[in-house]
XYZ file of C-alpha atoms in Angstrom:
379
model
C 31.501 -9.743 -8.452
C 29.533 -9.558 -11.517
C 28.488 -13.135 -11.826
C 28.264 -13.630 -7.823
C 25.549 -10.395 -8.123
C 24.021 -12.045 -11.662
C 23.558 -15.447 -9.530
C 21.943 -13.388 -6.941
C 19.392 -11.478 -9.324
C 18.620 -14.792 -10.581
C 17.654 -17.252 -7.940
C 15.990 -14.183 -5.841
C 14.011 -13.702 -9.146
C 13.088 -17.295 -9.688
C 12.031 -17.702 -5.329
C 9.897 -14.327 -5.459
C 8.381 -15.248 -8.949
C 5.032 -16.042 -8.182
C 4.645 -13.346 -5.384
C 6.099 -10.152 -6.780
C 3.324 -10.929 -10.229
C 0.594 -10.742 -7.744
C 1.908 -7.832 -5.752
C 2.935 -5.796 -9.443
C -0.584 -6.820 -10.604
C -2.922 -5.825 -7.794
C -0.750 -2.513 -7.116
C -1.078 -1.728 -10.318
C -5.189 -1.986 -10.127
C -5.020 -0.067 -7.106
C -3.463 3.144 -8.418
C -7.181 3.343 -9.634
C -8.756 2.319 -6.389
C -10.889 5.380 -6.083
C -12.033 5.286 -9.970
C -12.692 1.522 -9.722
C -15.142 1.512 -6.289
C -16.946 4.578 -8.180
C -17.525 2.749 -10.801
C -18.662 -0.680 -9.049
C -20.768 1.044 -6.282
C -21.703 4.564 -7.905
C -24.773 5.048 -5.348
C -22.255 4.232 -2.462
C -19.723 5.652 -3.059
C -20.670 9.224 -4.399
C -22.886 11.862 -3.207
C -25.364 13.794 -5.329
C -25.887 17.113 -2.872
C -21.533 17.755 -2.783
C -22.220 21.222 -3.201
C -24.465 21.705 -0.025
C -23.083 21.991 3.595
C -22.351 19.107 5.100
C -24.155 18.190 8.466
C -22.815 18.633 11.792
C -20.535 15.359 12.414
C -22.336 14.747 15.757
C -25.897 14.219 14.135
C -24.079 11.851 11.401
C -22.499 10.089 14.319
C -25.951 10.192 16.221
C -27.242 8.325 13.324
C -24.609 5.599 12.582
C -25.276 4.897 16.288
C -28.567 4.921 15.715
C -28.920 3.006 12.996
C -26.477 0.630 14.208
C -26.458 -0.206 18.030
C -24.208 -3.201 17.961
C -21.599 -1.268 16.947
C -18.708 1.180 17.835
C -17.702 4.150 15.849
C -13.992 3.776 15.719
C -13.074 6.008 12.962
C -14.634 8.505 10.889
C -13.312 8.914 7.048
C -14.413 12.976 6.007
C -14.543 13.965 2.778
C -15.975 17.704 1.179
C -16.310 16.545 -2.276
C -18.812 14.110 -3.838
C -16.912 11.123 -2.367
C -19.251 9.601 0.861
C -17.741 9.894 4.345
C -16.444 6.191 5.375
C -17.354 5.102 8.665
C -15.383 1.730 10.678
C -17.200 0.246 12.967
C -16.106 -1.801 15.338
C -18.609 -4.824 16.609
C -19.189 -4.495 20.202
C -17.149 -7.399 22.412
C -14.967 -8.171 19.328
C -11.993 -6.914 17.336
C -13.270 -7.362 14.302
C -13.898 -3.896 11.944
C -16.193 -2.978 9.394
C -17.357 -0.310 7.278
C -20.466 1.505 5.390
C -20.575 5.171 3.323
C -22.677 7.723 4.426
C -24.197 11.030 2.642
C -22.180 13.930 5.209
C -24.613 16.674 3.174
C -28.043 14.544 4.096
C -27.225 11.985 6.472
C -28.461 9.110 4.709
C -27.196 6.077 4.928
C -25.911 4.566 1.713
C -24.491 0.883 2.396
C -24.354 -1.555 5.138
C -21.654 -2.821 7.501
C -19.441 -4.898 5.460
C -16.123 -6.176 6.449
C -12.985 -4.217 5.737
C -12.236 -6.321 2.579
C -16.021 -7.012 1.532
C -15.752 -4.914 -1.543
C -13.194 -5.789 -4.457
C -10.549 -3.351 -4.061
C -10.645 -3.830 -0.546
C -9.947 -7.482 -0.976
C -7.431 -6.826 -4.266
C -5.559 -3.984 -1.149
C -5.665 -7.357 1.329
C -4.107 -9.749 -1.511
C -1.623 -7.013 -2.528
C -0.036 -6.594 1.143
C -0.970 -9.785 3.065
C -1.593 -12.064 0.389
C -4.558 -13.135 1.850
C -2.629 -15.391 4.968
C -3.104 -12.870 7.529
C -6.518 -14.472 8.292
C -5.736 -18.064 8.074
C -5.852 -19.437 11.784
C -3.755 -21.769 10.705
C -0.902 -19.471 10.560
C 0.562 -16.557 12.624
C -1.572 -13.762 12.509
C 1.076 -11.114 10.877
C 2.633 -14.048 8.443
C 1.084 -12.484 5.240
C 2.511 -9.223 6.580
C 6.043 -10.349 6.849
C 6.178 -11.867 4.012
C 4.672 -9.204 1.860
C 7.762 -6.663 3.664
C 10.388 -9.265 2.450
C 9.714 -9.988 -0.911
C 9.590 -5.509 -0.882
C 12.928 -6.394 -0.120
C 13.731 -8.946 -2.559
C 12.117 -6.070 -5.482
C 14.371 -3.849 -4.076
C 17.488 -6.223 -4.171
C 16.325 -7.100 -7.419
C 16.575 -3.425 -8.786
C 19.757 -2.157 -7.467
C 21.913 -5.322 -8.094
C 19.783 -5.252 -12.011
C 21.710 -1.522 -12.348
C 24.778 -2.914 -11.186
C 24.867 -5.484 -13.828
C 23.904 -3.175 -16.481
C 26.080 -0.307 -15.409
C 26.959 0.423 -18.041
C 22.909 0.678 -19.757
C 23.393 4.570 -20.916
C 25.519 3.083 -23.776
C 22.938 1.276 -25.804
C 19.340 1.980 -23.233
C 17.666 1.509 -26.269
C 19.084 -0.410 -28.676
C 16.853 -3.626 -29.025
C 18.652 -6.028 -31.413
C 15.669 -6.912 -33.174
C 17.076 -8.982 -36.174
C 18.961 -11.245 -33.608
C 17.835 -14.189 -32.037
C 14.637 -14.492 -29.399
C 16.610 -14.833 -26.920
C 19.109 -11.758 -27.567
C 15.433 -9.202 -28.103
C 14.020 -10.398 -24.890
C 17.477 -10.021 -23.402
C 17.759 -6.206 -24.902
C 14.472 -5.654 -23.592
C 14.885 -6.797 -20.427
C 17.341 -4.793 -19.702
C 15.618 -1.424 -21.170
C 12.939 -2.494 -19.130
C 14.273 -2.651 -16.194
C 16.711 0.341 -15.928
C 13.828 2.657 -17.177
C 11.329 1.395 -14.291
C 14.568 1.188 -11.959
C 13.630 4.282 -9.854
C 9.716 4.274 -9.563
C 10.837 0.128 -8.328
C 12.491 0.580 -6.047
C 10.434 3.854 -4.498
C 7.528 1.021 -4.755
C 9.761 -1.375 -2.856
C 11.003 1.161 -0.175
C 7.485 2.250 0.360
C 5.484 -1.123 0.541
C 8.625 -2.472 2.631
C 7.973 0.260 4.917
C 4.125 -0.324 5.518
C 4.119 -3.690 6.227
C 7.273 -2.998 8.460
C 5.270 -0.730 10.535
C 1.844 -2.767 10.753
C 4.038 -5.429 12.188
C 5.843 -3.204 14.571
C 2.538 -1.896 15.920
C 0.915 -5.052 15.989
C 3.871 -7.324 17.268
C 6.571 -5.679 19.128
C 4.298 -3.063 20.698
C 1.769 -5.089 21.283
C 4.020 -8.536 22.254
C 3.152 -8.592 25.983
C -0.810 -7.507 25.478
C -3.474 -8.242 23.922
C -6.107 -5.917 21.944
C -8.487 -4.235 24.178
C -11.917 -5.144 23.312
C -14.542 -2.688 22.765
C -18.264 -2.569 24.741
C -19.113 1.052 24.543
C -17.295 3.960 23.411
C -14.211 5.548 25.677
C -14.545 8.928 25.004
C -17.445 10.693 27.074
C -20.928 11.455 26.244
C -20.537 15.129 26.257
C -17.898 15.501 23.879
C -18.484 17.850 20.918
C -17.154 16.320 17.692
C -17.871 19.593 15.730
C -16.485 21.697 17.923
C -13.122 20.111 17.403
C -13.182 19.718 13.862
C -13.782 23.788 14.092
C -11.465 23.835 16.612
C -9.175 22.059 14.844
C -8.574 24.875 12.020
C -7.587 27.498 14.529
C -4.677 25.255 16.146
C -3.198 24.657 13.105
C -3.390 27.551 9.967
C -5.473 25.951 6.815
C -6.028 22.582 8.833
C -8.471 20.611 7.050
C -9.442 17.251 9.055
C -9.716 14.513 6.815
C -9.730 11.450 9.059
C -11.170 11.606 12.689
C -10.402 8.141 15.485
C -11.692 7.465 18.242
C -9.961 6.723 21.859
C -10.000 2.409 20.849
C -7.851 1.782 24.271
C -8.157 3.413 27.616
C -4.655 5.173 27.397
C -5.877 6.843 24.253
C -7.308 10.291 23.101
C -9.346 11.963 20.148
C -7.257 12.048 17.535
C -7.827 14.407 13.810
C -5.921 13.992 10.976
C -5.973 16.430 8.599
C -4.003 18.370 5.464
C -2.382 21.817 5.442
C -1.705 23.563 2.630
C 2.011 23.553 1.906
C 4.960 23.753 -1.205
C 5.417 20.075 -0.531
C 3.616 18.043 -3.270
C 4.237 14.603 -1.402
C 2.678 16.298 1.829
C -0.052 12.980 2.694
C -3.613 14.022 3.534
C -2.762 12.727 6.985
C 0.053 14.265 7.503
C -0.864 16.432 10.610
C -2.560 15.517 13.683
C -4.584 16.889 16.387
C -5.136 15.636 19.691
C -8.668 16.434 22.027
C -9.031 14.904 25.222
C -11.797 12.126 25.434
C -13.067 13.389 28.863
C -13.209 17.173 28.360
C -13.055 17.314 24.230
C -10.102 20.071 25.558
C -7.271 20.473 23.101
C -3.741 18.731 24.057
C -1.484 18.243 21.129
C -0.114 19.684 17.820
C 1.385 17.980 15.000
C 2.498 19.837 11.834
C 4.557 18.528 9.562
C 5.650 21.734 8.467
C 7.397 22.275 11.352
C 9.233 18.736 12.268
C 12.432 16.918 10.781
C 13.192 16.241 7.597
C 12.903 12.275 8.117
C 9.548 12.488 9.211
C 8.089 14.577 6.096
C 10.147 11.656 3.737
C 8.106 8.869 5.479
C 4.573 11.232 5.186
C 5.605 11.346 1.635
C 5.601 7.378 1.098
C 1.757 6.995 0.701
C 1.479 9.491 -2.435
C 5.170 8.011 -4.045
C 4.100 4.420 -3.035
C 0.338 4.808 -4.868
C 1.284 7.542 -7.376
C -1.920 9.939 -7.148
C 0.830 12.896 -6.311
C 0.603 14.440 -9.577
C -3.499 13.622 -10.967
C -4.193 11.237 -13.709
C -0.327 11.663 -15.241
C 1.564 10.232 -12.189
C -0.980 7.335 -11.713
C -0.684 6.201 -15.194
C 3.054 6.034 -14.888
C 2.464 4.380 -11.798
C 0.227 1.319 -12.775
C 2.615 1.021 -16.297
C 5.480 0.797 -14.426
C 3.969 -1.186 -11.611
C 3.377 -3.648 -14.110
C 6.510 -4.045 -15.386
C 7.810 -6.686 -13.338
C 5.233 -9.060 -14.952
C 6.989 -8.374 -18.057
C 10.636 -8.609 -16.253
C 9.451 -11.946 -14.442
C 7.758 -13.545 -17.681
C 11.464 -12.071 -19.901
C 14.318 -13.313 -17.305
C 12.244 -16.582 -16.410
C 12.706 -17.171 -20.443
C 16.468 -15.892 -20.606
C 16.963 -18.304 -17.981
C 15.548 -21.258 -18.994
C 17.532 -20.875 -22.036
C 20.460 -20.431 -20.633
C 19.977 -23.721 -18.556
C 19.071 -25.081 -21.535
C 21.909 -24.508 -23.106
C 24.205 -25.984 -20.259
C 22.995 -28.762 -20.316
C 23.396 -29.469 -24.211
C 26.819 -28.233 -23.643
C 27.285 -31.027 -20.994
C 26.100 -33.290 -23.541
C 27.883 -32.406 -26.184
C 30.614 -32.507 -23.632
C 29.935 -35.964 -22.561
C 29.383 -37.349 -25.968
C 32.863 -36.207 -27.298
C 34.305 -37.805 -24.311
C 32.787 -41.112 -25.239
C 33.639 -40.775 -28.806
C 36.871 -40.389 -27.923
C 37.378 -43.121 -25.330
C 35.828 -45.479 -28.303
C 38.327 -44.495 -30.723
C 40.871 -45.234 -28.142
């Protein structure tokens, strides 16, 4: 079973090479997402006045309309620090999204509309997930999608049949043979390698797997028989008070805190606030409540705390802090992007154990081959 599951590591290895570098490398650079677009678009992307109140949301949405009358507001990014509120727009008569920052303590506008992956992490977040194909008309529209969720499965396959080999890896974790041959250090580190970055692997493959999982359910199965509805004007009424539910909002649910408020984008929906709670869980996601308003009345209709629902549904909410390691500050998301780049190091190590290996097969064929001839000759 040992060299059926070694055969197995291998050639799933070699296939996903190429794929799981770029996906280890960009994830990696996206731990730092947040630090990176500060430091690329600084007057975007922060706020100077993060200590004043910020404006009612229905004057900044007043002025993204405003300022921008071929659009829809779809959704509505908040933030009460010195990061700028995100606003998606959505262009009128299309499906196509886009996004600009706005000052939510002055109401000034600080970037243009710009597509979704305009700006480089946006378009290093597209590479990591879709590798880029999801766009290609000359391809399904979900193919980069798929693909990205099975090579999350070939990482994970990759990490438990790796501890299965080693099983035995507690016995000499790290004793790296360094006076023996190249090929027995990179082997010694290989292993080490891979049996220390074992369990933050295959959390990363779990999680990613289960992302692009779901964007292809939603997009694919629930959508099969329909297509998108396409945007004119905005679904929810006229007279609906944003600010009042985003006050509202904190006396349906105890230390509610909206952080990310979408609009009704297809007749059958409603207002819908996201928001944070304080709570003992550390993994608890920034989204992981909901409110729901009614896009005719504003009236309140729904409750979702994760506080109070099954245990299954708090381990998924927990994915997006475990699968981009900002869960624990600056500590967990430097263990994140080292580990997260330890597959290069695991790809660029067993693609050199074996070639050598090969190697050495086929010099043993020769060698094999050779004595045979020598001793037909002598025959």
């Amino acid at each position: 079973m040992r060299k059926t599951l070694f055969k197995i590591h291998s050639w799933i290895a070699l296939c996903a090479l190429i794929p799981l570098i770029v996906i280890s490398i960009t994830g990696s650079v996206l731990v730092f997402k947040s630090e990176i677009d500060g430091l690329l678009m600084p007057d975007s992307h922060f706020v100077v006045d993060s200590h004043a109140e910020r404006k009612p949301i229905d004057k900044l949405i007043a002025v993204a309309e405003h300022e921008f009358p071929s659009y829809v507001v779809g959704s509505w990014e908040i933030f009460n620090d010195d990061t700028a509120d995100r606003v998606y727009l959505i262009e009128r008569g299309t499906d196509t999204w886009y996004k600009f920052h706005i000052n939510q303590y002055s109401g000034e506008i600080l970037s243009q509309p710009v597509s979704t992956s305009h700006y480089f992490t946006d378009w290093f977040l597209e590479l990591h997930y879709t590798f880029l194909l999801n766009d290609l008309k000359t391809l399904p529209g979900q193919t980069g999608t798929v693909l990205g969720f099975f090579f999350a499965i070939f990482l994970f396959i990759l990490g438990v049949t790796g501890l299965i080999i080693y099983r035995k890896f507690w016995q000499r974790l790290f004793s790296v043979r360094f006076k023996a041959t190249l090929q027995i250090v990179l082997s010694d580190i290989h292993k080490m390698t891979g049996v220390l970055g074992s369990p933050i692997i295959l959390i990363l493959a779990i999680t990613g797997g289960y992302f692009n999982w779901a964007v292809w359910y939603h997009e694919v199965v629930e959508h099969a028989e329909e297509q998108h509805f396409i945007l004119t004007k905005n679904l929810h009424s006229d007279t609906i008070n944003f600010q009042a539910i985003l006050d509202d909002s904190k006396k349906q649910i105890p230390t509610f805190n909206g952080t990310f408020l979408v609009m009704p984008l297809e007749p059958d929906e409603n207002i819908t606030l996201f928001g944070e709670v304080d709570s003992n869980n550390p993994l608890a996601s920034e989204y992981a409540n909901t409110i729901t308003y009614d896009k005719k009345t504003g009236e309140h209709i729904a409750n979702w705390d994760i506080r109070e629902v099954g245990i299954g549904w708090r381990v998924i909410d927990s994915f997006r802090k475990l699968h981009f390691g900002y869960f624990a500050g600056l500590l967990s998301k430097i263990l994140w992007c080292v580990i997260g780049l330890s597959p290069v190091w695991l790809a660029g190590t067993g693609f050199y154990l074996w070639l050598s290996r090969r190697n050495r097969k086929k010099q043993s064929q020769r060698n094999r081959e050779q004595r045979r001839t020598a001793t037909a000759l002598n025959t």
